[in-house]
Coordinates of C-alpha atoms in Angstrom, one line a residue:
Chain A
M1 CA 0.0 -0.1 0.0
K2 CA 1.3 3.6 -0.8
L3 CA 3.1 5.3 2.1
S4 CA 1.0 8.5 1.8
I5 CA -2.3 6.6 2.1
E6 CA -1.0 4.7 5.2
I7 CA 0.1 8.0 6.7
I8 CA -3.6 9.2 6.4
G9 CA -4.8 5.9 7.9
F10 CA -2.3 6.4 10.9
I11 CA -3.4 9.9 11.5
A12 CA -7.1 8.8 11.5
A13 CA -6.2 5.8 13.7
I14 CA -4.6 8.1 16.3
L15 CA -7.4 10.5 16.3
T16 CA -10.3 8.0 16.6
T17 CA -8.4 5.8 19.2
S18 CA -7.3 8.8 21.3
A19 CA -11.0 10.0 21.4
F20 CA -11.5 7.0 23.7
I21 CA -8.9 8.1 26.2
P22 CA -10.8 10.9 28.0
Q23 CA -13.7 8.5 28.6
V24 CA -11.2 5.8 30.2
Y25 CA -9.5 8.4 32.2
K26 CA -12.8 10.0 33.5
T27 CA -14.1 6.5 34.4
R28 CA -10.9 5.5 36.2
K29 CA -10.9 8.8 38.2
T30 CA -14.7 9.0 39.1
R31 CA -15.4 5.3 39.4
S32 CA -18.9 6.1 38.1
V33 CA -20.0 3.7 35.6
E34 CA -23.8 4.0 35.5
N35 CA -23.6 6.0 32.3
L36 CA -21.4 3.2 30.6
S37 CA -23.7 0.8 28.6
L38 CA -22.2 -2.7 28.9
S39 CA -24.2 -3.8 25.7
M40 CA -22.9 -0.9 23.7
Y41 CA -19.3 -1.5 24.6
L42 CA -19.7 -5.3 23.8
V43 CA -21.3 -4.4 20.5
M44 CA -18.3 -2.0 19.9
L45 CA -15.8 -4.5 21.0
T46 CA -17.1 -7.2 18.5
G47 CA -17.1 -4.6 15.7
V48 CA -13.5 -3.6 16.6
I49 CA -12.4 -7.2 16.5
L50 CA -14.0 -7.6 13.1
W51 CA -12.2 -4.5 11.8
L52 CA -9.0 -6.0 13.2
I53 CA -9.6 -9.2 11.3
Y54 CA -10.5 -7.0 8.2
G55 CA -7.3 -5.0 8.5
I56 CA -5.2 -8.2 8.7
Y57 CA -6.8 -9.6 5.5
I58 CA -6.3 -6.4 3.6
E59 CA -2.9 -5.9 5.1
S60 CA -3.6 -2.4 6.3
Y61 CA -1.3 -1.5 9.3
S62 CA -3.3 1.5 10.2
I63 CA -6.6 -0.4 10.6
I64 CA -4.7 -3.1 12.6
V65 CA -3.0 -0.6 14.9
A66 CA -6.1 1.4 15.4
N67 CA -8.4 -1.4 16.3
L68 CA -5.8 -3.2 18.5
F69 CA -5.6 -0.1 20.7
T70 CA -9.3 0.6 20.6
A71 CA -9.9 -3.0 21.6
C72 CA -7.5 -2.6 24.7
L73 CA -9.3 0.6 25.7
I74 CA -12.7 -0.9 25.4
V75 CA -11.5 -4.0 27.4
L76 CA -10.3 -1.5 30.1
L77 CA -13.6 0.2 30.2
L78 CA -15.5 -3.1 30.5
N79 CA -13.2 -4.1 33.3
Y80 CA -13.9 -0.8 35.1
K81 CA -17.7 -1.3 34.4
I82 CA -17.6 -4.8 36.0
R83 CA -15.3 -3.9 39.0
F84 CA -16.8 -0.5 39.9
S85 CA -20.5 -1.7 39.5
R86 CA -20.0 -4.1 42.5
Q87 CA -18.9 -1.3 44.8
Chain B
M1 CA -11.6 -6.9 -3.0
K2 CA -12.8 -10.4 -2.1
L3 CA -16.5 -10.5 -1.2
S4 CA -16.0 -12.5 2.0
I5 CA -13.5 -9.9 3.3
E6 CA -15.9 -7.0 2.5
I7 CA -18.7 -8.9 4.3
I8 CA -16.4 -8.9 7.5
G9 CA -16.0 -5.2 6.9
F10 CA -19.7 -4.5 6.6
I11 CA -20.6 -6.4 9.7
A12 CA -17.8 -4.5 11.6
A13 CA -19.2 -1.3 10.2
I14 CA -22.7 -2.0 11.3
L15 CA -21.6 -2.9 14.8
T16 CA -19.0 -0.1 15.5
T17 CA -21.5 2.5 13.9
S18 CA -24.6 1.3 15.6
A19 CA -22.7 1.5 19.1
F20 CA -23.1 5.3 18.6
I21 CA -26.9 5.3 18.1
P22 CA -27.8 4.8 22.0
Q23 CA -25.6 7.9 22.7
V24 CA -27.5 10.0 20.0
Y25 CA -30.9 8.7 21.1
K26 CA -30.2 9.4 24.8
T27 CA -28.9 12.9 24.2
R28 CA -31.9 13.7 22.0
K29 CA -34.3 12.5 24.6
T30 CA -32.6 13.9 27.8
R31 CA -31.3 17.0 26.2
S32 CA -28.5 16.7 28.8
V33 CA -25.2 17.5 27.1
E34 CA -22.8 18.4 30.0
N35 CA -21.1 14.9 29.7
L36 CA -20.5 15.3 25.9
S37 CA -17.1 16.5 25.3
L38 CA -17.0 18.9 22.4
S39 CA -13.3 18.5 21.9
M40 CA -13.5 14.7 21.9
Y41 CA -16.1 14.6 19.3
L42 CA -14.3 17.2 17.0
V43 CA -11.2 15.0 17.3
M44 CA -13.3 11.9 16.5
L45 CA -15.0 13.7 13.5
T46 CA -11.5 14.7 12.2
G47 CA -10.3 11.1 12.5
V48 CA -13.5 9.7 10.8
I49 CA -13.2 12.0 7.8
L50 CA -9.7 10.9 7.4
W51 CA -10.7 7.2 7.6
L52 CA -13.3 8.1 4.9
I53 CA -10.5 9.6 2.6
Y54 CA -8.4 6.3 3.4
G55 CA -11.5 4.3 2.5
I56 CA -11.9 6.0 -0.8
Y57 CA -8.2 5.7 -1.7
I58 CA -8.1 2.0 -0.9
E59 CA -11.6 1.4 -2.4
S60 CA -13.0 -0.1 0.6
Y61 CA -16.7 0.2 0.7
S62 CA -17.1 -0.9 4.3
I63 CA -14.8 1.7 5.5
I64 CA -16.4 4.3 3.4
V65 CA -20.0 3.4 4.5
A66 CA -19.0 3.1 8.2
N67 CA -17.3 6.3 8.5
L68 CA -19.9 8.2 6.4
F69 CA -22.6 7.0 8.9
T70 CA -20.4 7.7 12.0
A71 CA -19.7 11.2 10.6
C72 CA -23.4 11.9 10.3
L73 CA -24.0 10.7 13.9
I74 CA -21.2 12.7 15.3
V75 CA -22.4 15.8 13.4
L76 CA -25.9 15.1 14.9
L77 CA -24.4 14.9 18.5
L78 CA -22.3 18.0 17.9
N79 CA -25.6 19.9 16.7
Y80 CA -27.4 18.7 19.9
K81 CA -24.2 19.7 22.0
I82 CA -24.5 23.3 20.6
R83 CA -28.2 23.6 20.6
F84 CA -29.0 22.2 24.0
S85 CA -26.1 23.9 25.7
R86 CA -27.7 27.3 25.1
Q87 CA -31.0 26.4 26.9

């Protein structure tokens, strides 16, 4: 794949993945998880894993990197949702 | 691009895009936008537009469709954020 195209993909990957970080940070700090929808994040995680498989098939590093990071952030949010809901 | 790969892409597109819909619905119903971060959604919109350009370059219909829909949902949320913040 052309380098210039992958650069666009990587910038997009950084922007859309980093948009998750404030939510993870806020949830960790406030421990308030009522607003977090478990089903929404499970749907999103499934979608992100499929994008990961898609990226591997079409050999797009930006899609792979973006969805790998996003999957980790969502798993972190799901972990907080389960842990902080019990308290 | 192979049909089976695009099908994976389309399922991923439907899942990750539909994950936005509960947030749009809840915001429209409750009109409460304090929790919506303007900067986060502007960052995300920029990223989604770059993914759209990326999808056009690599001729991936699932990336194009997913990011077109997501861009529309984010613009809707930004519209609510601006309108409902004034009230």
